[in-house]
Amino acid sequence: MADITWPWQYNFPPFFTIQQHSETRAKQLEAWQQLISEYLKATKQSTIDIRETQNSVLFNNAEINRKLSQEAILTILEDMAKTGRAAPMDKSRNVWEVYWHSLDEWGNLVYNWACNNGMNNSVCTLFELREGENTVDQEFHGLDMSVLLKALKNLELKGKCELMEFDDSQGVKFF
Amino acid sequence: MRRRAGVGAIQKQRLEQEKYREKGSEIQENQFQQMSKQLDVFRENLEEFATKHKSEIKKNAQFRRQFQEMCAAIGVDPLASGKGFWSVLGIGDFYYELGVQIVEVCLATNYKNGGLITLEELRMRLIAARGRGKVHQEITNEDLLVAVKKLRIFGNGFTVVPIGKGKWLVQSVPGELNLDQTLVLQKASALGTAWVSLSILTDDLGWNETRAQNALNHMVKEGLAWVDSQDSKETLYWFPSMFSECVAA
């Protein structure tokens, strides 16, 4: 179980029923999005598979016997997608990537780290970024591979780095 | 032959009348003078009392209430006049200040309670907000009620809804709650559950289903209640303003 402080809403039974009244619903969705981001951040996860959510503590509060249905989760994720905080990974919209930092922010985090550590104009592997000793205290340490890749591609478009393929791993060169 | 009244008698009569009139107005003037002297004394004393106990009135909640009661007994509203000697008191200022802070708290918590807040929560938050630095001022529920009532001049944006047993809710969204909706809130407060349902309203209040459903729908529409459809028996309607974890958050 993740070590996060649950917001009061988590123990509020109707929080697990999508509200029909637009204003109330907006408040509810916002609270859910914050909770989801925080939970994934605390557990170092980036993806949600809607089919596997029904037993997750995040969406199932056994103490008050309430859980968020799959349709409800889809509603929330679709809402997050509108603001770029999530994106579907498959056509059936079952697997979702959730960005507790936007891709831009992730890119900047990595780039700043590279600048601060004199990595400009040198190459490091993605493995180093994700699992290397130098990045242990960084937020992107252990970040989901595909999210990291997207963030770097984003950075590449801005001309701040260049992705390259080695034999069986990928690397990146910062400018 | 009877002598007719002479000129002398008429003049005498007129003289008498004049004297009476003079005496009359003299007495009147006397009374008036005395009266205004008394009023002056009263005013002076009240002013003296007010200035002497100004800080006491501001600080001591019970004293303030008694002073309010005294003023009410002699038909004076210290809040009504911003000018004149009442302004010495700063009583009005105290409540205006409180009023502004009440508005602030209501707006700040609106996002979670939909504009309905219990008087206790309001008081708790106000004390927390005012506590910083200043000399501690005790604020009672009565003070809050007086201040909220003053806010009514801004229209029906701020109203106090009694929910029984010395408990109140302060509503900070426009639109009045009708009697049925107030009864629903009273029921939820009396049950202490923060929720009600159709069956509770029909069973306990003896309403028919249409009446109960109308009242509930309206409260959902106003953003005051949340719908919970996962209870095994029926739909529950929750009021975040009464939900203890929401109040504490």
XYZ file of C-alpha atoms in Angstrom, chain A residues 18-148:
131
model
C -19.756 9.954 -10.611
C -21.881 13.016 -9.816
C -24.405 14.259 -12.361
C -24.518 17.885 -11.242
C -21.927 19.668 -13.367
C -20.311 21.828 -10.684
C -20.137 19.060 -8.138
C -18.827 16.732 -10.821
C -16.057 19.161 -11.739
C -14.952 19.272 -8.109
C -15.103 15.509 -7.935
C -13.065 14.919 -11.100
C -10.448 17.410 -9.987
C -10.103 15.686 -6.631
C -9.801 12.282 -8.301
C -7.138 13.499 -10.685
C -5.075 14.857 -7.861
C -5.475 11.646 -5.916
C -4.560 9.447 -8.884
C -1.467 11.511 -9.683
C -0.348 11.492 -6.090
C -0.890 7.771 -5.718
C 0.995 6.880 -8.871
C 3.799 9.215 -7.907
C 4.087 7.592 -4.500
C 4.090 4.100 -5.988
C 6.309 5.083 -8.922
C 3.825 3.914 -11.503
C 2.901 5.520 -14.781
C 0.257 3.275 -16.244
C -3.229 2.263 -15.296
C -4.906 -0.748 -16.803
C -8.581 -0.159 -16.273
C -9.338 -3.880 -16.350
C -7.125 -4.426 -13.331
C -8.292 -1.552 -11.204
C -11.141 -3.053 -9.277
C -8.977 -4.407 -6.484
C -6.563 -1.515 -6.236
C -6.843 0.384 -2.958
C -6.815 3.541 -4.997
C -10.193 2.805 -6.521
C -11.570 0.483 -3.895
C -12.075 1.654 -0.331
C -13.014 -1.547 1.475
C -13.540 0.278 4.753
C -16.578 2.121 3.502
C -17.435 -0.575 0.961
C -17.263 1.714 -2.051
C -15.405 1.363 -5.312
C -15.053 3.332 -8.475
C -16.468 1.497 -11.479
C -14.498 0.969 -14.688
C -16.696 3.399 -16.594
C -16.118 6.006 -13.908
C -12.363 5.538 -14.109
C -12.556 5.912 -17.887
C -14.503 9.161 -17.422
C -11.814 10.527 -15.146
C -8.927 9.471 -17.381
C -10.606 10.943 -20.434
C -10.963 14.174 -18.537
C -7.279 14.038 -17.639
C -6.417 13.478 -21.287
C -8.040 16.806 -22.145
C -5.440 18.626 -20.093
C -2.554 16.439 -21.199
C -2.251 14.663 -17.904
C -3.007 11.227 -19.337
C -3.065 9.424 -22.678
C -4.585 6.141 -23.842
C -2.085 3.463 -24.892
C -4.382 1.185 -26.872
C -7.387 1.559 -29.110
C -9.793 -0.006 -26.677
C -8.776 2.608 -24.132
C -7.975 0.088 -21.449
C -4.382 0.965 -20.735
C -3.555 4.545 -19.873
C -0.415 6.447 -19.200
C -0.748 9.028 -16.477
C 1.691 11.903 -16.258
C 2.076 13.281 -12.784
C 4.429 15.646 -14.526
C 3.551 16.702 -18.054
C 5.896 15.409 -20.746
C 7.368 18.890 -21.037
C 8.083 18.977 -17.339
C 9.676 15.533 -17.443
C 11.859 16.620 -20.325
C 12.963 19.717 -18.449
C 13.725 17.723 -15.325
C 16.011 15.392 -17.250
C 17.622 18.234 -19.194
C 18.284 20.283 -16.062
C 19.845 17.281 -14.428
C 22.064 16.779 -17.465
C 23.151 20.432 -17.471
C 23.853 20.458 -13.766
C 26.002 17.381 -14.043
C 28.029 18.435 -17.024
C 26.522 15.849 -19.322
C 26.190 18.284 -22.219
C 27.594 16.928 -25.419
C 28.042 13.529 -23.936
C 25.991 10.424 -24.386
C 24.250 8.440 -21.699
C 22.036 5.433 -22.016
C 18.433 5.448 -21.023
C 19.297 2.697 -18.614
C 21.673 5.064 -16.865
C 18.997 7.695 -16.620
C 16.443 5.346 -15.173
C 18.565 3.113 -13.026
C 21.965 4.768 -12.739
C 23.494 5.669 -9.399
C 23.716 9.319 -10.395
C 19.973 9.741 -10.706
C 18.837 8.000 -7.537
C 17.690 11.228 -5.945
C 15.987 12.432 -9.122
C 12.263 12.247 -9.653
C 12.687 10.568 -12.996
C 14.659 7.729 -11.470
C 12.772 4.534 -12.208
C 10.349 6.345 -14.498
C 8.384 4.221 -16.913
C 10.421 3.639 -20.067
C 7.832 4.766 -22.563
C 7.106 7.957 -20.625
C 10.797 8.745 -20.468
